[in-house]
XYZ file of C-alpha atoms in Angstrom:
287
model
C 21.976 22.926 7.149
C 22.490 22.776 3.691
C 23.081 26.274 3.474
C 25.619 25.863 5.858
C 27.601 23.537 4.451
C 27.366 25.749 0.908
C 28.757 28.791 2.723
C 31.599 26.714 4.612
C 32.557 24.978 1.156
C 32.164 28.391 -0.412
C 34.357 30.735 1.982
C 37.072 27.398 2.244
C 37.262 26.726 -1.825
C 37.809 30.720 -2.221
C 40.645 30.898 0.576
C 42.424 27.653 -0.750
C 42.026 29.754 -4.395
C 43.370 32.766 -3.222
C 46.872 31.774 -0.681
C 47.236 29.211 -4.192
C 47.878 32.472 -5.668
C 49.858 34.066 -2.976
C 52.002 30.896 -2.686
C 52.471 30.988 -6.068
C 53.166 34.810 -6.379
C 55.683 34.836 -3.248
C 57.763 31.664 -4.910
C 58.360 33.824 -8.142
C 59.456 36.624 -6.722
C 63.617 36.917 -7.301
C 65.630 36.555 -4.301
C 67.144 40.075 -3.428
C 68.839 41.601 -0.376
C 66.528 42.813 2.612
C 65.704 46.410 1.331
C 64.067 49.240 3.392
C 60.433 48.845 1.496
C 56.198 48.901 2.718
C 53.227 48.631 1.365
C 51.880 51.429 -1.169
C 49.396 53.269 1.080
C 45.625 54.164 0.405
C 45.112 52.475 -2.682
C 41.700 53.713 -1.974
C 40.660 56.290 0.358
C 38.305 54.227 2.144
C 36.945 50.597 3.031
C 33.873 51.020 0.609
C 34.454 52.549 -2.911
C 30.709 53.469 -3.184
C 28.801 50.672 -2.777
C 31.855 47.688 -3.087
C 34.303 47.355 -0.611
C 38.062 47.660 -1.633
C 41.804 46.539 -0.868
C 41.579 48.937 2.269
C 41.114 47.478 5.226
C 41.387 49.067 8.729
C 44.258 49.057 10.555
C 45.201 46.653 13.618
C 43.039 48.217 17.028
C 41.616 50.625 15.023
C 37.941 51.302 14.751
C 36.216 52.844 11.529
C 32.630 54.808 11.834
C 30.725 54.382 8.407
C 27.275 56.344 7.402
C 26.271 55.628 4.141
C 23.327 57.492 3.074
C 21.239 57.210 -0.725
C 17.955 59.538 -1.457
C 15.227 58.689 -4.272
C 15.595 59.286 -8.019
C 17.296 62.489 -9.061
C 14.983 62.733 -12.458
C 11.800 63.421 -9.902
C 12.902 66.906 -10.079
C 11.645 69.842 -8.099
C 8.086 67.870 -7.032
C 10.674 65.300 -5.020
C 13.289 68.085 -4.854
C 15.326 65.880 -7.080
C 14.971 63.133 -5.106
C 15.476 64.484 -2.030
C 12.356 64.073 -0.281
C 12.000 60.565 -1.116
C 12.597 57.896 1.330
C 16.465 57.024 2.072
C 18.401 54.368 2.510
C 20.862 54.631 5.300
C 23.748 51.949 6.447
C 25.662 52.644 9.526
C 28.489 50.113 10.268
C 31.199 49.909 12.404
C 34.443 47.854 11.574
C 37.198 46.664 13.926
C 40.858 46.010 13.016
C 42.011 42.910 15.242
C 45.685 42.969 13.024
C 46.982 45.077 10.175
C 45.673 42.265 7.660
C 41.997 41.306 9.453
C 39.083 43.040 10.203
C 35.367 42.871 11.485
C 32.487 44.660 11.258
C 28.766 45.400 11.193
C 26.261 47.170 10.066
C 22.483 47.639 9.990
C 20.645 48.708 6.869
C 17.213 50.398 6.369
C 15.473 48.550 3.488
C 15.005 45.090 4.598
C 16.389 46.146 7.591
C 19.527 44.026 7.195
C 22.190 43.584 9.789
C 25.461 42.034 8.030
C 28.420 40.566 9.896
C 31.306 40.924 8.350
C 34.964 40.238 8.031
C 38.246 41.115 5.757
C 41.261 39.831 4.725
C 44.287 40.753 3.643
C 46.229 38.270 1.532
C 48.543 40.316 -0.222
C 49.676 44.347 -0.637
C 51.339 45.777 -3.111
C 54.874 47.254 -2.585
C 56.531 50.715 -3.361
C 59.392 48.481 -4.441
C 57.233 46.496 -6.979
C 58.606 43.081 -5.662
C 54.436 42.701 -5.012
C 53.008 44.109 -7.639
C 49.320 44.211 -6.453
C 46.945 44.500 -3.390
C 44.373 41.035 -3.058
C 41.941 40.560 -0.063
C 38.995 38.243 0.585
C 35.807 39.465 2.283
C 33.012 37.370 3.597
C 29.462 38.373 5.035
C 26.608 37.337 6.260
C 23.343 39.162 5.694
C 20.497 39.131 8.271
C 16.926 40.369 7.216
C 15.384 41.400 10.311
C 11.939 42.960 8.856
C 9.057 41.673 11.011
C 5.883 40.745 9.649
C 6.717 39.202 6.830
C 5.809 35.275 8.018
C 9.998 34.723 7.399
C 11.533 32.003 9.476
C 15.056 32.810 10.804
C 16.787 30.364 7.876
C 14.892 32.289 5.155
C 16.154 35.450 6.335
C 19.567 34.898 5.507
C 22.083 35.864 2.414
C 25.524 35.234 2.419
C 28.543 36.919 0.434
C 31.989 36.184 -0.417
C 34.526 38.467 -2.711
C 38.106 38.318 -4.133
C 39.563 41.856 -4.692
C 42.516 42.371 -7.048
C 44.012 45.935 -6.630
C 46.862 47.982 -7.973
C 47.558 51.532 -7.615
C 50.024 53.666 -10.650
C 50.928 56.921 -9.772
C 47.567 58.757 -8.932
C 45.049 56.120 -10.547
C 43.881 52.989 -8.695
C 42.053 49.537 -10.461
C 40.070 46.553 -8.596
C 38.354 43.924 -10.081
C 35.983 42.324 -8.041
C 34.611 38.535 -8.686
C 32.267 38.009 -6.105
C 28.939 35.495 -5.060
C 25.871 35.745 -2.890
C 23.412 33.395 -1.515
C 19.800 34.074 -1.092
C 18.262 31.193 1.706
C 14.932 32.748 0.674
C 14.645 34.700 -2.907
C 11.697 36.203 -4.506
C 9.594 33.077 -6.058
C 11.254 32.612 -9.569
C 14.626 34.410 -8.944
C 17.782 32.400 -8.197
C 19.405 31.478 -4.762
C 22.797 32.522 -6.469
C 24.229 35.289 -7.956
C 27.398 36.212 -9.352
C 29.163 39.717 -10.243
C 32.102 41.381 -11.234
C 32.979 44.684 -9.699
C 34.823 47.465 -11.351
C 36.393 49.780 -9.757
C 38.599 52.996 -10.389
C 40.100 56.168 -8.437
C 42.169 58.910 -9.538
C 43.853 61.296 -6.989
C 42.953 65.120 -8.010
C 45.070 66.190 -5.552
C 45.894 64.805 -1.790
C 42.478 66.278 -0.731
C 40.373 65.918 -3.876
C 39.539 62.500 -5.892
C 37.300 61.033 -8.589
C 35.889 57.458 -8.109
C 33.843 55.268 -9.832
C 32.357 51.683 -10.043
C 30.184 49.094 -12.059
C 28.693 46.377 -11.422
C 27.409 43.686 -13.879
C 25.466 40.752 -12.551
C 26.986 37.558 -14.761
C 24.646 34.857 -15.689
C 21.607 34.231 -14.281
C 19.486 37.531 -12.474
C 16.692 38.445 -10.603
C 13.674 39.291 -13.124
C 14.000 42.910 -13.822
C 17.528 43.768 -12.299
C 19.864 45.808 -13.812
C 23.760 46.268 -13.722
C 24.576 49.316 -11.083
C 26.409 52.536 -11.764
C 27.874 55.077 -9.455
C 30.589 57.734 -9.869
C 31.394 60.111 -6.956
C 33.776 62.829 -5.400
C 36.097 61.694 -2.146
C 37.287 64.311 -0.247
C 39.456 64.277 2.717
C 39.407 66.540 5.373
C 42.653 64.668 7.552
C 40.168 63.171 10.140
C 37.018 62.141 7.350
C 36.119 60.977 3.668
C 33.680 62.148 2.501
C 32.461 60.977 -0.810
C 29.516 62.500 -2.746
C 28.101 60.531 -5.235
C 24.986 59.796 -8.061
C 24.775 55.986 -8.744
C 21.874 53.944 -9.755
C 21.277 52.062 -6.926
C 19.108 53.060 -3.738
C 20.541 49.780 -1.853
C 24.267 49.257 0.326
C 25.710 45.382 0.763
C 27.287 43.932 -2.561
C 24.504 41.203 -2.787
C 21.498 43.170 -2.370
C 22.940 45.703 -5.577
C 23.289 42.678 -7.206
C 19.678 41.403 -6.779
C 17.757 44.894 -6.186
C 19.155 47.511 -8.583
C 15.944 48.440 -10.585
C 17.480 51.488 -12.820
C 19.903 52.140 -15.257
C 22.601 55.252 -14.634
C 22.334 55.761 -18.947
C 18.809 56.523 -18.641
C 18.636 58.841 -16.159
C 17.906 56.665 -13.428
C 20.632 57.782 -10.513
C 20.215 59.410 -7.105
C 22.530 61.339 -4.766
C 23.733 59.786 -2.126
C 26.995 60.562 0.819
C 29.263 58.588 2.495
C 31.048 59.166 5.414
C 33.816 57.564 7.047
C 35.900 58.230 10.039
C 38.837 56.123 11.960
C 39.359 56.359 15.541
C 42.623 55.510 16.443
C 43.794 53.036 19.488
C 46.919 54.413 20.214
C 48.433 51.376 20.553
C 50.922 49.308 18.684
């Protein structure tokens, strides 16, 4: 029960954190005559970046397809056919939008075979106008380690995750920051139930089909014995109906709190792996 309570007083201090900021933005804006104005559209191309979700959420009855798909290290070269050959790590999710602001989802992981339930807020978006000058959402999850055979009781399988992201978009180039914390019920003997991170994260629109991403993630304070901060950089491209983004990053895993407790390599050294994502909307129809 007690992780209960920590991920009810966790998920309630970050919401009370976060409309404290809304509140607080809304009340300074200046008072101004209604104008014809909207939010700034795809701040990023997609719900995940690479491996961290962003601002974008999906919108209200709509339903987004995910496949995200990492190989083994590139550096095994042609023995592994640069990493090809290795085992993969696949995540397939699906994510619902019940309004324009709110979404849920799930997905089902390979390693660990993890099933996460999911969902996304958003608090504020940023306006072509300026009179909101940034994009800030709140995501929450909860991680389920199905893997049998381990001698794991259903409490120890569990991780929980909870993330404030700060967006803004200029022109063709888009910025997050990411705070965000995870709970391990069950960790590795000597590693820590909690662990906190800051993602990075950056996209710059080639051209209205082409754009460069990238992200990093640095664990803050206390880590799991031999982790690493992750890297990834990648290529979106969008064909009208998918994104597809292409990417080497350092990390084999998907789910913010398992990159933050897994990663093994580091991108500097030569340590990265390909890796695709692919994401498609189906559309409702309805309002």
């Amino acid at each position: 029960m007690k992780q209960f309570h920590f991920l009810s007083s966790l998920i309630i201090n970050s919401l009370i954190v976060v409309l404290l900021i809304s509140v607080t933005a809304n009340a300074q804006l200046p008072r101004e005559r209604a104008q014809t104005d909207g939010p700034i559209e795809n701040t990023f191309w997609a719900t995940t970046n690479i491996g961290i979700s962003t601002v974008q959420n999906v919108d209200k009855h709509n339903l987004e397809s995910s496949v995200m798909h990492t190989f083994g290290l590139v550096r095994g070269g042609i023995d592994t056919f640069y990493g090809l050959d290795d085992g993969a790590n696949t995540k397939i999710g699906l994510d619902y939008g019940i309004s324009n602001k709110f979404s849920v989802g799930i997905s089902r992981m390979t390693f660990n075979k993890v099933v996460d339930l999911r969902g996304k807020y958003n608090i504020l978006r940023q306006t072509r106008s300026g009179s909101v000058t940034v994009d800030l959402a709140i995501k929450s999850s909860l991680g389920i380690s199905t893997l049998s055979g381990v001698g794991l009781g259903f409490n120890e399988r569990l991780s929980y995750f909870t993330s404030v992201m700060i967006a803004r978009k200029s022109d063709r180039m888009s910025l997050q920051l990411t705070p965000m914390i995870a709970h391990f019920n069950a960790p590795v003997a000597g590693n820590p139930h909690q662990l906190f991170g800051l993602g990075v994260l950056t996209s710059y629109e080639l051209n209205n089909r082409l754009a460069l991403s990238a992200e990093y993630l640095p664990v803050i304070g206390q880590r799991n014995a031999f982790s690493k901060d992750a890297l990834a950089v990648a290529l979106n491209i969008n064909t009208g109906g998918h994104v597809f983004q292409l990417f080497l990053a350092s990390s084999q895993w998907h789910n913010e709190q398992y990159i933050m407790a897994n990663n093994r390599d580091a991108f500097w050294k030569g340590e990265f792996r390909f890796g695709f994502n692919i994401h498609r909307v189906f559309g409702s129809g309805g309002d």
